[in-house]
PDB file of C-alpha atoms in Angstrom:
ATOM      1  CA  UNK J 837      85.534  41.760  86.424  1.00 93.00           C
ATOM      2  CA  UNK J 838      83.035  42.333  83.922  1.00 96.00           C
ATOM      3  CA  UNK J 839      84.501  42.911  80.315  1.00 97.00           C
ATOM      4  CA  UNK J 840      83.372  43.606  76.843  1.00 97.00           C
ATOM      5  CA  UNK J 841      85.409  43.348  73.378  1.00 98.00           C
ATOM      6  CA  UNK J 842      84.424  43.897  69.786  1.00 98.00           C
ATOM      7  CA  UNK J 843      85.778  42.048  67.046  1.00 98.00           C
ATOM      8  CA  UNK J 844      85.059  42.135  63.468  1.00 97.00           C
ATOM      9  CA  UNK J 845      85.871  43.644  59.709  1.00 97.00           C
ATOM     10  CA  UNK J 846      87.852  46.697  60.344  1.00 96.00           C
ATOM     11  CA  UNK J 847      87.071  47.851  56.531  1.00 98.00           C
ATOM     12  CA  UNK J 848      83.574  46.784  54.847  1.00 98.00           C
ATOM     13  CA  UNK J 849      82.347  47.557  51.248  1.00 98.00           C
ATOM     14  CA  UNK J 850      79.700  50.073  50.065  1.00 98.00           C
ATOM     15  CA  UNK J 851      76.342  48.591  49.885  1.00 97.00           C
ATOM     16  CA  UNK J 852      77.424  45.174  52.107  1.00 98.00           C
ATOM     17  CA  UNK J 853      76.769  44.502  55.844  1.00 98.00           C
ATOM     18  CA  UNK J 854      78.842  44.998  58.533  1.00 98.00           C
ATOM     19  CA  UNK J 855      79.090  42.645  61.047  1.00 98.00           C
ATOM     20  CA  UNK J 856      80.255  42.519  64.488  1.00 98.00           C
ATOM     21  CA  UNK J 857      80.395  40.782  67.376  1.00 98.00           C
ATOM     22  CA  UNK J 858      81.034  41.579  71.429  1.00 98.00           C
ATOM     23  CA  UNK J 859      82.286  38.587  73.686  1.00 98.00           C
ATOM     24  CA  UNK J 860      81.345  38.841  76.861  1.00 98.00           C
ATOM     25  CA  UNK J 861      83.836  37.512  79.994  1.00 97.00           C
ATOM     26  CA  UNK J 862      83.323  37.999  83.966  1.00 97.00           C
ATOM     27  CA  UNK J 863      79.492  37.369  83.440  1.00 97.00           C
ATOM     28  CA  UNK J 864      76.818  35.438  81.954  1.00 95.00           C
ATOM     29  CA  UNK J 865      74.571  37.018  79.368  1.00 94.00           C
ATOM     30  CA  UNK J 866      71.907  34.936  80.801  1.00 92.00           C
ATOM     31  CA  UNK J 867      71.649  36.609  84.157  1.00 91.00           C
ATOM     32  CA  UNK J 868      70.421  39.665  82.968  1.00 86.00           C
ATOM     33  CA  UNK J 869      70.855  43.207  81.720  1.00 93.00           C
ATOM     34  CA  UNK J 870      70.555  44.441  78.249  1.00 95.00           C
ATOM     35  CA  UNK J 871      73.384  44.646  75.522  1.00 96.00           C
ATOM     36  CA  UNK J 872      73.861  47.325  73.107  1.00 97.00           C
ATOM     37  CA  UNK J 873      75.441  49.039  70.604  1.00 98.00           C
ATOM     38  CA  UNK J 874      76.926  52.488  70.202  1.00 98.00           C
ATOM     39  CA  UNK J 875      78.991  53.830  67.208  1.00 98.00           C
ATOM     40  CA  UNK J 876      80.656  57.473  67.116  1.00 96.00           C
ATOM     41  CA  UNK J 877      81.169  58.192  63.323  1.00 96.00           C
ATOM     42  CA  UNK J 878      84.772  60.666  63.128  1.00 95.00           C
ATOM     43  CA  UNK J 879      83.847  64.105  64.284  1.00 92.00           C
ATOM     44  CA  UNK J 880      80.481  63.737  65.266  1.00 93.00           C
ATOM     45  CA  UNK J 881      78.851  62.608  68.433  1.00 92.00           C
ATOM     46  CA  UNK J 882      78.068  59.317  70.181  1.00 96.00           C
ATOM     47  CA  UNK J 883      74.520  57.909  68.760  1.00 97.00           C
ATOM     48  CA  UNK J 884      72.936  54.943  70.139  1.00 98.00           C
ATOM     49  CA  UNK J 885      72.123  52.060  67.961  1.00 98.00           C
ATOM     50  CA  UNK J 886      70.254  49.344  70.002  1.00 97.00           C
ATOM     51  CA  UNK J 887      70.243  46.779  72.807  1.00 96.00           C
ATOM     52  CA  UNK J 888      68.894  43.318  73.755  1.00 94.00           C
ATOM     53  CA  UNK J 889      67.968  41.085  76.182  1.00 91.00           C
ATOM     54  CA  UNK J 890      68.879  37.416  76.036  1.00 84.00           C
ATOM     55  CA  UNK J 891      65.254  36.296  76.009  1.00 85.00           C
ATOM     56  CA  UNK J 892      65.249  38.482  72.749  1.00 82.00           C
ATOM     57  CA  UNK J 893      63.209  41.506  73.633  1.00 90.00           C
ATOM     58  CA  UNK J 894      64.942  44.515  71.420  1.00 93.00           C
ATOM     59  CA  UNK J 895      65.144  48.453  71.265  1.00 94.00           C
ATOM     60  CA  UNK J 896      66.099  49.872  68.115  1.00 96.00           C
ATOM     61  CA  UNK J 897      67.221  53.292  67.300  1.00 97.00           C
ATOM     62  CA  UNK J 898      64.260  54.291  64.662  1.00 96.00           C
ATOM     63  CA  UNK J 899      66.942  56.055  62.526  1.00 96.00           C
ATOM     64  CA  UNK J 900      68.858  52.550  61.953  1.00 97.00           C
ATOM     65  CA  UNK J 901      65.892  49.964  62.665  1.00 95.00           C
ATOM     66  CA  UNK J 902      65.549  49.427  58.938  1.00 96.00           C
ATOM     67  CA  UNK J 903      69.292  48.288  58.309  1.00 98.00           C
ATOM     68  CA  UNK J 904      69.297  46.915  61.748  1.00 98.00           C
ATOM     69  CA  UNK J 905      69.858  43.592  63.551  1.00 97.00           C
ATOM     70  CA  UNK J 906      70.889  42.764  66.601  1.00 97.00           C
ATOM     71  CA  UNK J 907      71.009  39.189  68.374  1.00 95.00           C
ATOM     72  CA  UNK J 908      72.324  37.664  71.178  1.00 94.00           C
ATOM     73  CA  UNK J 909      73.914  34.523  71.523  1.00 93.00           C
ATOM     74  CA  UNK J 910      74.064  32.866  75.274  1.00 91.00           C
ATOM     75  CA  UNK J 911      75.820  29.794  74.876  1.00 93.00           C
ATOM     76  CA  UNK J 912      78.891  31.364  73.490  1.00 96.00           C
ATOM     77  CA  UNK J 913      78.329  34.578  75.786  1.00 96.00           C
ATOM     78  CA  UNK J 914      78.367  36.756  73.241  1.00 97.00           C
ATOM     79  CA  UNK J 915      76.278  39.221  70.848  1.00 97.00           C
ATOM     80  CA  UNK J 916      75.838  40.404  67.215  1.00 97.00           C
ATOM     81  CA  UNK J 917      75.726  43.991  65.743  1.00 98.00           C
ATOM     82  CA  UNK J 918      74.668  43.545  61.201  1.00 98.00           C
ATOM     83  CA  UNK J 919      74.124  46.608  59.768  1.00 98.00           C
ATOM     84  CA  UNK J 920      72.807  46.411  56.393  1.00 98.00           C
ATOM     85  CA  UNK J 921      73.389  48.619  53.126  1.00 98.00           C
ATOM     86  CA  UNK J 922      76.321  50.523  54.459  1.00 98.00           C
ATOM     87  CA  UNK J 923      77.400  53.754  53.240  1.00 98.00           C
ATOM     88  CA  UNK J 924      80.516  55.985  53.976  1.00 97.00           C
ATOM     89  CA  UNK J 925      78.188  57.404  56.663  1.00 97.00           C
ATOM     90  CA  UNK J 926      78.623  54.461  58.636  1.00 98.00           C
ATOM     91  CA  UNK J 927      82.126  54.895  59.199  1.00 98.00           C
ATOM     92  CA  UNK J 928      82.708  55.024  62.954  1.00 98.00           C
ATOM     93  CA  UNK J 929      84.289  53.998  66.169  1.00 97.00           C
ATOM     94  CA  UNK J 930      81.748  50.709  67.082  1.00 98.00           C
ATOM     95  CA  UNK J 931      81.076  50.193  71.031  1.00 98.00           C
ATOM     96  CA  UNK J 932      79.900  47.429  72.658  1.00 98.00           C
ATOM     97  CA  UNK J 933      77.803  47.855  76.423  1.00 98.00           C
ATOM     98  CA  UNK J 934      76.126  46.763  78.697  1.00 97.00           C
ATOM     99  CA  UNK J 935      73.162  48.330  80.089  1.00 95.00           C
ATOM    100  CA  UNK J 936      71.270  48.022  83.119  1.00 93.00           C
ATOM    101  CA  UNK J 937      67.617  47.542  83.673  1.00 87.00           C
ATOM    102  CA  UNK J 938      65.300  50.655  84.957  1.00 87.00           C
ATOM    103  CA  UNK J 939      68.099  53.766  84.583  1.00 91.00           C
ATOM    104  CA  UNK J 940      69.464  51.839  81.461  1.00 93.00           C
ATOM    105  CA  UNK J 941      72.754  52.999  82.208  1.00 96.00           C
ATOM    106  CA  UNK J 942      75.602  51.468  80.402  1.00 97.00           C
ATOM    107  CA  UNK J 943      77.783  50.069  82.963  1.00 97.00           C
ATOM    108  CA  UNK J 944      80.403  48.462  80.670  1.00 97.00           C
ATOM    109  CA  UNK J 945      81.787  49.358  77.622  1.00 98.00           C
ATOM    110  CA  UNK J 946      84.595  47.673  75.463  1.00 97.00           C
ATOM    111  CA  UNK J 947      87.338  49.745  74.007  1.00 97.00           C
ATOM    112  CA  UNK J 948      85.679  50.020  70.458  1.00 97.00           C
ATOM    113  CA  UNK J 949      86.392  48.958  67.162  1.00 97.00           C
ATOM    114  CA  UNK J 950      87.027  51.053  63.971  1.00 98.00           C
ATOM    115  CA  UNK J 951      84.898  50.353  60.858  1.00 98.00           C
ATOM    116  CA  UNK J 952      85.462  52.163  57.814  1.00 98.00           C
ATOM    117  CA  UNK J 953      83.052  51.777  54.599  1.00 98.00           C
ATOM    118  CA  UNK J 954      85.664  51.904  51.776  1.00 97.00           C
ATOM    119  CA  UNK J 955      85.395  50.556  48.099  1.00 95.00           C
TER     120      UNK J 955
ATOM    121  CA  UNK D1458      64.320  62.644  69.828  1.00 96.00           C
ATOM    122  CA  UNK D1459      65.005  64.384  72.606  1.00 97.00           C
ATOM    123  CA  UNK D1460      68.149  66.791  72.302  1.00 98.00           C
ATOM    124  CA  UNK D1461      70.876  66.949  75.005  1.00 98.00           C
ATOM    125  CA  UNK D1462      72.863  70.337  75.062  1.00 98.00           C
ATOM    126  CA  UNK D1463      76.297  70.409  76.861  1.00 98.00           C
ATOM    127  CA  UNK D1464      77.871  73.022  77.382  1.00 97.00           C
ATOM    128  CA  UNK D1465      81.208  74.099  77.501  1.00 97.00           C
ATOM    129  CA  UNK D1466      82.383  71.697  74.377  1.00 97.00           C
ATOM    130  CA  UNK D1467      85.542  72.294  75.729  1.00 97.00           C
ATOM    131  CA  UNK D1468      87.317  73.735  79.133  1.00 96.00           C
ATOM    132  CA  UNK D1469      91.063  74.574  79.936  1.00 96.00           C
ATOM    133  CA  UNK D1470      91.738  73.567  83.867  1.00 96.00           C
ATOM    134  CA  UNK D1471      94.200  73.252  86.294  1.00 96.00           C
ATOM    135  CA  UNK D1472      94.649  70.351  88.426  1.00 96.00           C
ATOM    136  CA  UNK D1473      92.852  70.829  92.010  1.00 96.00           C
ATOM    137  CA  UNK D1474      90.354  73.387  90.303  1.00 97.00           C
ATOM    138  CA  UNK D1475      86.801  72.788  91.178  1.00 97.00           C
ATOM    139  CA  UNK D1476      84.651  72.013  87.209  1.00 97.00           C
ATOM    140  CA  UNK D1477      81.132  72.199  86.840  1.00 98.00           C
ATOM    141  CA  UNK D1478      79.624  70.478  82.949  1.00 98.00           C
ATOM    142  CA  UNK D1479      75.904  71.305  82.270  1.00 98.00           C
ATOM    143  CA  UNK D1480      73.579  69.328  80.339  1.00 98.00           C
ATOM    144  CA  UNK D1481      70.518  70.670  79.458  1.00 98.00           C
ATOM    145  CA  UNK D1482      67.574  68.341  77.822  1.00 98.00           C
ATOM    146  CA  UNK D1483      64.865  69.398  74.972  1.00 98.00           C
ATOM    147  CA  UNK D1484      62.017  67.773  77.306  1.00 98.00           C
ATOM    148  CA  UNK D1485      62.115  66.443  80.927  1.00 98.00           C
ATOM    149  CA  UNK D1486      63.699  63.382  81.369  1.00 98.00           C
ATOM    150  CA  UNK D1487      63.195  63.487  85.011  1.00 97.00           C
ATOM    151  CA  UNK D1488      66.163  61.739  86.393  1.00 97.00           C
ATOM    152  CA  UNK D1489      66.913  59.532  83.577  1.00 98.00           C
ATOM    153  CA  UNK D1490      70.773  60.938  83.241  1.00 98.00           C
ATOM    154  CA  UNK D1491      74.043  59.263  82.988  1.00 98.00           C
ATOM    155  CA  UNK D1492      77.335  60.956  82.575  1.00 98.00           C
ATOM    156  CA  UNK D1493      80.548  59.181  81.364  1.00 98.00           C
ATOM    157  CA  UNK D1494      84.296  59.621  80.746  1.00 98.00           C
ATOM    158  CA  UNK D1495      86.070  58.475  77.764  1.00 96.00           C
ATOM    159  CA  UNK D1496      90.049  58.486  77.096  1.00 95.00           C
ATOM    160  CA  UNK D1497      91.392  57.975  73.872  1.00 90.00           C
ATOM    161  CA  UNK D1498      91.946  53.784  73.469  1.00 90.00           C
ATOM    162  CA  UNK D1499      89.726  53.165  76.901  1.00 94.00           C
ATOM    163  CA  UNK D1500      86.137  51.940  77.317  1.00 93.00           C
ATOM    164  CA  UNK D1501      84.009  54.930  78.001  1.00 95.00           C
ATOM    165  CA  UNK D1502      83.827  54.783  82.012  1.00 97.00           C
ATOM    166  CA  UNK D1503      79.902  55.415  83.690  1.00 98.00           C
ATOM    167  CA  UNK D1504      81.032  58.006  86.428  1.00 98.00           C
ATOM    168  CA  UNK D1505      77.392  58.590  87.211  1.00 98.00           C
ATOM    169  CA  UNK D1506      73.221  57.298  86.699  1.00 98.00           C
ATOM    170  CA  UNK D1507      69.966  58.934  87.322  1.00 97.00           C
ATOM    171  CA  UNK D1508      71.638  62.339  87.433  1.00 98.00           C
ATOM    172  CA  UNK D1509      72.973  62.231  90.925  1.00 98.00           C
ATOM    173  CA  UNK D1510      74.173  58.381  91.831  1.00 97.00           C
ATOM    174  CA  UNK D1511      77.869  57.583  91.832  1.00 98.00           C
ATOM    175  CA  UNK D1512      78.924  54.748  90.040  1.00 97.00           C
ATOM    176  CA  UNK D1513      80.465  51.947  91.947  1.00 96.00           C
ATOM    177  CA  UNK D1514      84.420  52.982  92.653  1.00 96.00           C
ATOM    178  CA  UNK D1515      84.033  56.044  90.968  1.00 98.00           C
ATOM    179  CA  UNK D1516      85.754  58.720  93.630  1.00 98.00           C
ATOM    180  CA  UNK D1517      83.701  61.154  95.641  1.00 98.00           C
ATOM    181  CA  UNK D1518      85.248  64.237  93.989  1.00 98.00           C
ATOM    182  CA  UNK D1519      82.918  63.409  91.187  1.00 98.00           C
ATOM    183  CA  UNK D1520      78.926  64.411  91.430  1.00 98.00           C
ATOM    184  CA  UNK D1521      75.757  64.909  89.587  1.00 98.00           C
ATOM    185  CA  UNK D1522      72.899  66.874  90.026  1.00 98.00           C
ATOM    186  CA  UNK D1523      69.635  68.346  88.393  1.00 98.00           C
ATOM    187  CA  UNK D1524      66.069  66.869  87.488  1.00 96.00           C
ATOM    188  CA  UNK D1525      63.739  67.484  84.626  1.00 97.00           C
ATOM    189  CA  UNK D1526      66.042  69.101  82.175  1.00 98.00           C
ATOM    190  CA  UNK D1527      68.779  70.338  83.717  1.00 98.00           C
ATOM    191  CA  UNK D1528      71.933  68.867  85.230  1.00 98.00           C
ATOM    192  CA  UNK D1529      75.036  69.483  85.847  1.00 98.00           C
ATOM    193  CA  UNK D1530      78.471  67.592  86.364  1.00 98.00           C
ATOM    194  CA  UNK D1531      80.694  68.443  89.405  1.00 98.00           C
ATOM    195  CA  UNK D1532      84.358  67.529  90.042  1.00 98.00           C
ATOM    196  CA  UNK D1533      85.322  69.211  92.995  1.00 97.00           C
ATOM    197  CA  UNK D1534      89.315  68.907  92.921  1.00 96.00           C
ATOM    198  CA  UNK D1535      90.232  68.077  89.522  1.00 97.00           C
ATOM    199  CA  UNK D1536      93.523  65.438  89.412  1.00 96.00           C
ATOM    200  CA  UNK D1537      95.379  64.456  86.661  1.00 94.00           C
ATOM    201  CA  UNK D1538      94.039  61.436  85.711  1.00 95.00           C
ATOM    202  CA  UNK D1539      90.345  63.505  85.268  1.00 97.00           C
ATOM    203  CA  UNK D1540      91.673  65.123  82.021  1.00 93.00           C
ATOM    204  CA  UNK D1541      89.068  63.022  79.521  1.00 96.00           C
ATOM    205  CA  UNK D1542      85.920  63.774  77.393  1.00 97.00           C
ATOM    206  CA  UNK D1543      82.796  63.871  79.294  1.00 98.00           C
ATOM    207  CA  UNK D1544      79.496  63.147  78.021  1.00 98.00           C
ATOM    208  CA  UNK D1545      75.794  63.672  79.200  1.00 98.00           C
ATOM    209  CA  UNK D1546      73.114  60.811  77.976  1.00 98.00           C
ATOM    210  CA  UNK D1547      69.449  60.550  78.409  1.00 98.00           C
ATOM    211  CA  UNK D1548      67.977  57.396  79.277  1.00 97.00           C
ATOM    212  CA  UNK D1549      64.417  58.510  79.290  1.00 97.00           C
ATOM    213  CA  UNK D1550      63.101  57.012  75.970  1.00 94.00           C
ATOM    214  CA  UNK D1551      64.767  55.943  72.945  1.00 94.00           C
ATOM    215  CA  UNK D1552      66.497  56.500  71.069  1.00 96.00           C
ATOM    216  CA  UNK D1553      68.839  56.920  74.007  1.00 97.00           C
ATOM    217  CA  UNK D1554      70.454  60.391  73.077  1.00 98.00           C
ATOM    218  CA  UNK D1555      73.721  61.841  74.048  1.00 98.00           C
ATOM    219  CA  UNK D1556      75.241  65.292  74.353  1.00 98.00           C
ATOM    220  CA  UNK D1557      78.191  66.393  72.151  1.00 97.00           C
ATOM    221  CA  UNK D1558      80.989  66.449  74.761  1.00 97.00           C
ATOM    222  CA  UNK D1559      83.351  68.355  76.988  1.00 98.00           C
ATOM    223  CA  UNK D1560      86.539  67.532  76.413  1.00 97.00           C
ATOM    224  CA  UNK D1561      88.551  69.154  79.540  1.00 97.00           C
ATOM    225  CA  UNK D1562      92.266  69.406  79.094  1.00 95.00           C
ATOM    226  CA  UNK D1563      94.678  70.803  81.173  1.00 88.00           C
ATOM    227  CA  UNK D1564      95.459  74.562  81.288  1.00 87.00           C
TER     228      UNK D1564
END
């Protein structure tokens, strides 16, 4: 059984990077499919962030690339959301997911993880 | 970016009614949409991809349909453990867009 969790900072600082990471159990990064990001900030709607392959090729959402990185790290099965310059318009509910290749559905999703940019 | 519409944003229904969710697109997207459930504290569930293919264990009383840029969301004989948020997404470029949500609760 496939599963995805996100871990990192619940609360994060104007101005400083959040940082987050998705472990991956029940299958190898390395075998395929693409891994992405998607946040929902409170009362708004789901917006796509990015996803990557484990050779490295990346899509970006061009509304985020600037502040953007996303990386993927096979030998530990698991991959990387930063997000740079944060601002209270960050603030969201953080999923990890995996998509497949050619309908670029996202098959797998963790349960999410609440960020909140907070002085 | 292309713009996903759904419509209703929300719907009162009783269990064993028969729902229909549209999605409507700002361009074609041919077949490139997925729907999905979400429940409060779950992973968002893929119910269906490329607008009409059921997703793996997903039960039949759950279908999509449409092309180009409309497409609608079907579930024939609702049960209880259907009352979720459902959301459209297009998977035809990026950024990879999303409608707003229904959120169907029970009447």
């Amino acid at each position: 059984q496939v599963q995805l969790q996100e871990s990192g900072p619940g609360l994060v600082k104007p101005s400083e990077t959040l940082s987050l990471t998705c472990n991956v159990s029940g299958y190898s990064i390395r075998s395929g499919y693409y891994w992405g990001w998607i946040r929902q900030p409170p009362g708004k709607g789901l917006e796509w962030i990015g996803s990557v392959y484990h050779s490295g090729s990346i899509f970006y959402n061009p509304s985020l690339k600037s502040r953007v990185i996303i990386s993927v790290d096979p030998s530990n099965n698991q991959f990387s959301l930063k997000l740079t310059s944060v601002t209270a318009a960050d603030t969201a509910l953080y999923y990890c997911a995996r998509d497949e290749q050619g309908n670029w559905a996202s098959d797998y999703w963790g349960r999410g993880t609440l960020v909140t940019v907070t002085s | 970016d292309i713009q996903m519409t759904q419509s209703p944003s929300s719907l009162s229904a009783s269990v064993g009614d028969r729902v229909t969710i549209t999605c409507r697109a700002s361009q074609s997207i041919r077949h490139y949409l997925n729907w999905y459930q979400r429940k409060p504290g779950k992973a968002p569930k893929l119910l269906i991809y490329s607008a009409s293919n059921l997703e793996g264990g997903v039960p039949s009383r759950f279908s999509g349909s449409g092309s180009e840029t409309g497409f609608t969301l079907t579930i024939s004989s609702l049960q209880p453990e259907d009352f979720a948020t459902y959301y459209c997404q297009q998977t035809y470029n990026t950024p990879r867009t999303f409608g707003q949500g229904t959120k169907l609760e029970i009447k």
